Amino acid sequence: MLVHIPQLLGAEEVALSREILLQQPWQDGRLTAGHMAAHVKTNQQLSRDNASAQKIGDLILDKLGQSPLFMSVALPLKVLPPLFNRYEGGTSYGDHTDNAIFTMPNSTMRVRSDVSTTVFLSEPDAYVGGELVIVDTYGEQRVKLAAGDAIVYPASSLHRVEPVTEGVRLGAFFWTQSLVASNEQRQMLYDLDCAVQQVLTEDSASAAARRLSGIYHNLLRMWSQT
Ligand code: NI
């Protein structure tokens, strides 16, 4: 399941972030790729120690915390700080699946990647190519969103970034360990939550919505791990 979060960052925030990011010292993306992924990755990334990138990462985390849509779709338990990538001059990231386990920076805490998120930081008409292609249950989904928008998808999915042949594509990406490890269970909870919200929009006093909401919370109680 892919879920599009529009305008996670506002126009001014994303423009300022882009301006700052372009001035940073970019590194070969293979430094942070897993053994298998390093063979297919030619983009550039910023070091986790980069203070400007950390600030923008904090802004993204702050915005996520205020997004009911992200909360509903990801059911976050632990969120890794965002990383940043840059594609230009034909660079790409071929088909891969993200690593399952990461360590929280400056800590020994392990984080299982259940959910991947990409935040698009460049306007789609500022570069050619660069689609995020995700193999979903229903085939390949090609994603190229407005700057400031985010896409949330299962970390277990096979995905790639197409070569950027003109312009520059900047993006932020990060992984979330969800309260609910199973993609299927998480998707059902999301669908149920959407249905409850829809019923409540039509009838804020709906008794059915109250019962469905009870089922939502009892399923979450049954399926969540903390
Ligand atoms: Ni990936």
Short mmCIF file of C-alpha atoms and ligand atoms in Angstrom, two decimals:
data_model
loop_
_atom_site.label_atom_id
_atom_site.label_comp_id
_atom_site.label_asym_id
_atom_site.label_seq_id
_atom_site.Cartn_x
_atom_site.Cartn_y
_atom_site.Cartn_z
CA MET A 1 0.00 0.00 0.00
CA LEU A 2 1.31 3.41 -1.00
CA VAL A 3 -0.02 6.51 0.72
CA HIS A 4 0.65 10.04 -0.54
CA ILE A 5 1.00 12.76 2.12
CA PRO A 6 0.55 16.14 0.40
CA GLN A 7 2.48 19.18 1.63
CA LEU A 8 4.27 17.66 4.58
CA LEU A 9 6.56 20.67 4.19
CA GLY A 10 5.27 24.08 3.08
CA ALA A 11 6.58 25.88 -0.01
CA GLU A 12 8.90 28.21 1.94
CA GLU A 13 10.25 25.42 4.15
CA VAL A 14 11.06 23.24 1.19
CA ALA A 15 12.69 26.10 -0.78
CA LEU A 16 14.89 27.04 2.18
CA SER A 17 15.77 23.39 2.85
CA ARG A 18 16.79 22.94 -0.78
CA GLU A 19 18.97 26.05 -0.72
CA ILE A 20 20.79 24.85 2.44
CA LEU A 21 21.14 21.26 1.24
CA LEU A 22 22.70 22.27 -2.09
CA GLN A 23 25.56 23.96 -0.21
CA GLN A 24 26.48 20.88 1.84
CA PRO A 25 29.37 18.46 1.16
CA TRP A 26 27.72 15.51 -0.64
CA GLN A 27 29.29 12.04 -0.46
CA ASP A 28 29.15 8.88 -2.55
CA GLY A 29 25.87 7.12 -1.67
CA ARG A 30 27.55 3.71 -1.72
CA LEU A 31 29.11 4.51 1.68
CA THR A 32 25.75 3.93 3.33
CA ALA A 33 24.36 1.21 1.09
CA GLY A 34 24.12 -2.39 2.25
CA HIS A 35 26.43 -4.92 0.58
CA MET A 36 23.91 -5.85 -2.12
CA ALA A 37 22.55 -2.35 -2.69
CA ALA A 38 26.03 -0.82 -3.19
CA HIS A 39 26.20 -2.48 -6.62
CA VAL A 40 23.19 -0.57 -7.92
CA LYS A 41 23.52 2.78 -6.15
CA THR A 42 25.22 5.79 -7.79
CA ASN A 43 23.56 8.73 -6.03
CA GLN A 44 25.03 11.05 -3.41
CA GLN A 45 24.11 11.42 0.25
CA LEU A 46 24.90 13.64 3.22
CA SER A 47 26.67 12.33 6.30
CA ARG A 48 24.51 11.69 9.37
CA ASP A 49 26.86 14.10 11.20
CA ASN A 50 25.94 17.04 8.95
CA ALA A 51 24.38 19.62 11.31
CA SER A 52 22.32 21.41 8.62
CA ALA A 53 20.89 18.12 7.41
CA GLN A 54 20.05 17.16 11.01
CA LYS A 55 18.10 20.42 11.45
CA ILE A 56 16.06 19.80 8.31
CA GLY A 57 15.59 16.21 9.46
CA ASP A 58 14.23 17.49 12.79
CA LEU A 59 11.81 19.76 10.91
CA ILE A 60 10.56 16.76 8.92
CA LEU A 61 10.11 14.67 12.11
CA ASP A 62 8.25 17.57 13.71
CA LYS A 63 5.88 17.81 10.73
CA LEU A 64 5.29 14.06 10.75
CA GLY A 65 4.28 14.24 14.40
CA GLN A 66 1.59 16.74 13.37
CA SER A 67 0.32 14.62 10.45
CA PRO A 68 -2.74 12.49 11.36
CA LEU A 69 -2.35 10.75 7.98
CA PHE A 70 1.23 9.63 8.72
CA MET A 71 0.19 8.49 12.21
CA SER A 72 -2.69 6.47 10.80
CA VAL A 73 -0.79 4.84 7.95
CA ALA A 74 2.55 4.17 9.72
CA LEU A 75 1.46 3.71 13.37
CA PRO A 76 5.02 4.74 14.32
CA LEU A 77 6.88 3.28 17.28
CA LYS A 78 10.42 4.43 16.39
CA VAL A 79 11.38 6.77 13.55
CA LEU A 80 14.99 6.94 12.33
CA PRO A 81 16.28 10.47 11.61
CA PRO A 82 15.89 11.33 7.91
CA LEU A 83 18.78 10.99 5.45
CA PHE A 84 19.16 13.05 2.29
CA ASN A 85 20.02 12.07 -1.24
CA ARG A 86 20.89 13.84 -4.46
CA TYR A 87 20.59 12.54 -8.01
CA GLU A 88 21.94 14.27 -11.13
CA GLY A 89 23.98 13.55 -14.25
CA GLY A 90 22.42 10.12 -14.88
CA THR A 91 22.74 8.80 -11.32
CA SER A 92 20.18 6.28 -10.11
CA TYR A 93 19.47 3.63 -7.50
CA GLY A 94 18.60 0.29 -9.06
CA ASP A 95 16.14 -2.31 -7.76
CA HIS A 96 16.69 -3.13 -4.09
CA THR A 97 14.94 -3.87 -0.83
CA ASP A 98 15.94 -1.79 2.18
CA ASN A 99 17.86 -3.34 5.07
CA ALA A 100 15.62 -4.79 7.77
CA ILE A 101 17.48 -3.58 10.86
CA PHE A 102 19.14 -0.23 11.58
CA THR A 103 20.75 1.22 14.69
CA MET A 104 19.44 4.54 16.00
CA PRO A 105 22.31 7.07 15.65
CA ASN A 106 24.29 7.68 18.89
CA SER A 107 22.53 4.80 20.58
CA THR A 108 22.49 1.01 20.70
CA MET A 109 18.74 0.91 19.99
CA ARG A 110 17.81 -1.33 17.08
CA VAL A 111 15.07 -0.24 14.71
CA ARG A 112 13.27 -2.63 12.37
CA SER A 113 12.33 -0.94 9.09
CA ASP A 114 8.63 -1.66 8.53
CA VAL A 115 7.70 1.50 6.66
CA SER A 116 9.77 3.61 4.24
CA THR A 117 9.06 7.26 3.56
CA THR A 118 10.45 9.52 0.86
CA VAL A 119 9.96 13.29 0.98
CA PHE A 120 10.38 14.95 -2.42
CA LEU A 121 12.37 18.19 -2.06
CA SER A 122 12.78 19.21 -5.73
CA GLU A 123 9.90 20.34 -7.93
CA PRO A 124 9.08 17.60 -10.48
CA ASP A 125 9.71 19.93 -13.43
CA ALA A 126 13.23 20.72 -12.13
CA TYR A 127 14.58 17.34 -13.25
CA VAL A 128 14.05 14.66 -15.88
CA GLY A 129 13.64 11.04 -14.72
CA GLY A 130 14.08 10.32 -11.02
CA GLU A 131 10.75 8.53 -10.51
CA LEU A 132 10.58 6.36 -7.40
CA VAL A 133 9.32 3.04 -8.77
CA ILE A 134 7.78 0.72 -6.18
CA VAL A 135 6.69 -2.84 -6.91
CA ASP A 136 3.32 -3.10 -5.22
CA THR A 137 0.76 -5.92 -5.00
CA TYR A 138 -0.84 -4.48 -8.15
CA GLY A 139 2.35 -3.97 -10.18
CA GLU A 140 4.81 -1.10 -10.50
CA GLN A 141 3.85 2.29 -9.16
CA ARG A 142 5.81 5.27 -10.51
CA VAL A 143 5.96 8.13 -8.04
CA LYS A 144 7.14 11.68 -8.73
CA LEU A 145 5.56 14.18 -6.35
CA ALA A 146 5.49 17.92 -5.77
CA ALA A 147 8.27 19.33 -3.58
CA GLY A 148 7.26 18.98 0.07
CA ASP A 149 5.04 15.93 -0.55
CA ALA A 150 5.84 12.49 0.90
CA ILE A 151 5.11 8.90 -0.07
CA VAL A 152 4.82 6.13 2.53
CA TYR A 153 5.30 2.50 1.42
CA PRO A 154 6.24 -0.90 2.87
CA ALA A 155 10.00 -1.16 3.52
CA SER A 156 9.78 -4.78 2.38
CA SER A 157 8.92 -3.76 -1.19
CA LEU A 158 11.32 -3.87 -4.12
CA HIS A 159 11.95 -0.32 -5.36
CA ARG A 160 14.32 1.86 -7.36
CA VAL A 161 14.96 5.45 -8.41
CA GLU A 162 15.17 5.97 -12.17
CA PRO A 163 18.23 7.81 -13.57
CA VAL A 164 18.07 11.60 -13.34
CA THR A 165 19.26 12.72 -16.77
CA GLU A 166 18.70 16.47 -16.39
CA GLY A 167 18.52 18.79 -13.39
CA VAL A 168 18.91 17.81 -9.73
CA ARG A 169 16.59 15.69 -7.60
CA LEU A 170 16.90 16.20 -3.83
CA GLY A 171 15.01 14.00 -1.42
CA ALA A 172 14.79 12.97 2.20
CA PHE A 173 14.09 9.39 3.22
CA PHE A 174 13.77 7.50 6.46
CA TRP A 175 12.49 4.31 8.03
CA THR A 176 9.90 3.72 10.71
CA GLN A 177 9.40 0.77 13.00
CA SER A 178 5.65 0.46 13.27
CA LEU A 179 3.63 -0.64 16.27
CA VAL A 180 2.19 -3.19 13.81
CA ALA A 181 4.87 -5.18 11.96
CA SER A 182 2.56 -6.83 9.42
CA ASN A 183 1.84 -4.83 6.25
CA GLU A 184 -1.53 -6.58 5.88
CA GLN A 185 -2.64 -5.84 9.43
CA ARG A 186 -1.39 -2.24 9.23
CA GLN A 187 -3.29 -1.74 5.98
CA MET A 188 -6.52 -3.11 7.46
CA LEU A 189 -6.18 -0.77 10.44
CA TYR A 190 -5.62 2.16 8.09
CA ASP A 191 -8.67 1.25 5.99
CA LEU A 192 -10.77 0.85 9.14
CA ASP A 193 -9.57 4.21 10.47
CA CYS A 194 -10.46 5.90 7.15
CA ALA A 195 -13.92 4.27 7.23
CA VAL A 196 -14.55 5.45 10.81
CA GLN A 197 -13.51 8.99 9.90
CA GLN A 198 -15.81 8.93 6.85
CA VAL A 199 -18.81 7.75 8.89
CA LEU A 200 -18.09 10.44 11.50
CA THR A 201 -17.97 13.11 8.78
CA GLU A 202 -21.46 12.11 7.68
CA ASP A 203 -22.84 11.70 11.21
CA SER A 204 -20.75 12.87 14.13
CA ALA A 205 -23.09 11.09 16.59
CA SER A 206 -23.00 7.77 14.73
CA ALA A 207 -23.32 4.77 17.07
CA ALA A 208 -21.89 2.55 14.34
CA ALA A 209 -18.75 4.73 14.21
CA ARG A 210 -18.32 4.30 17.96
CA ARG A 211 -18.52 0.52 17.63
CA LEU A 212 -16.14 0.48 14.64
CA SER A 213 -13.75 2.71 16.56
CA GLY A 214 -13.86 0.21 19.43
CA ILE A 215 -12.99 -2.59 17.00
CA TYR A 216 -10.10 -0.48 15.64
CA HIS A 217 -8.61 -0.01 19.10
CA ASN A 218 -9.11 -3.64 20.07
CA LEU A 219 -7.41 -4.83 16.87
CA LEU A 220 -4.57 -2.39 17.51
CA ARG A 221 -4.28 -3.75 21.06
CA MET A 222 -4.15 -7.29 19.68
CA TRP A 223 -1.65 -6.62 16.86
CA SER A 224 0.69 -3.98 18.28
CA GLN A 225 4.10 -4.61 19.79
CA THR A 226 5.82 -1.98 21.89
NI NI B 1 15.57 2.05 -0.69
#
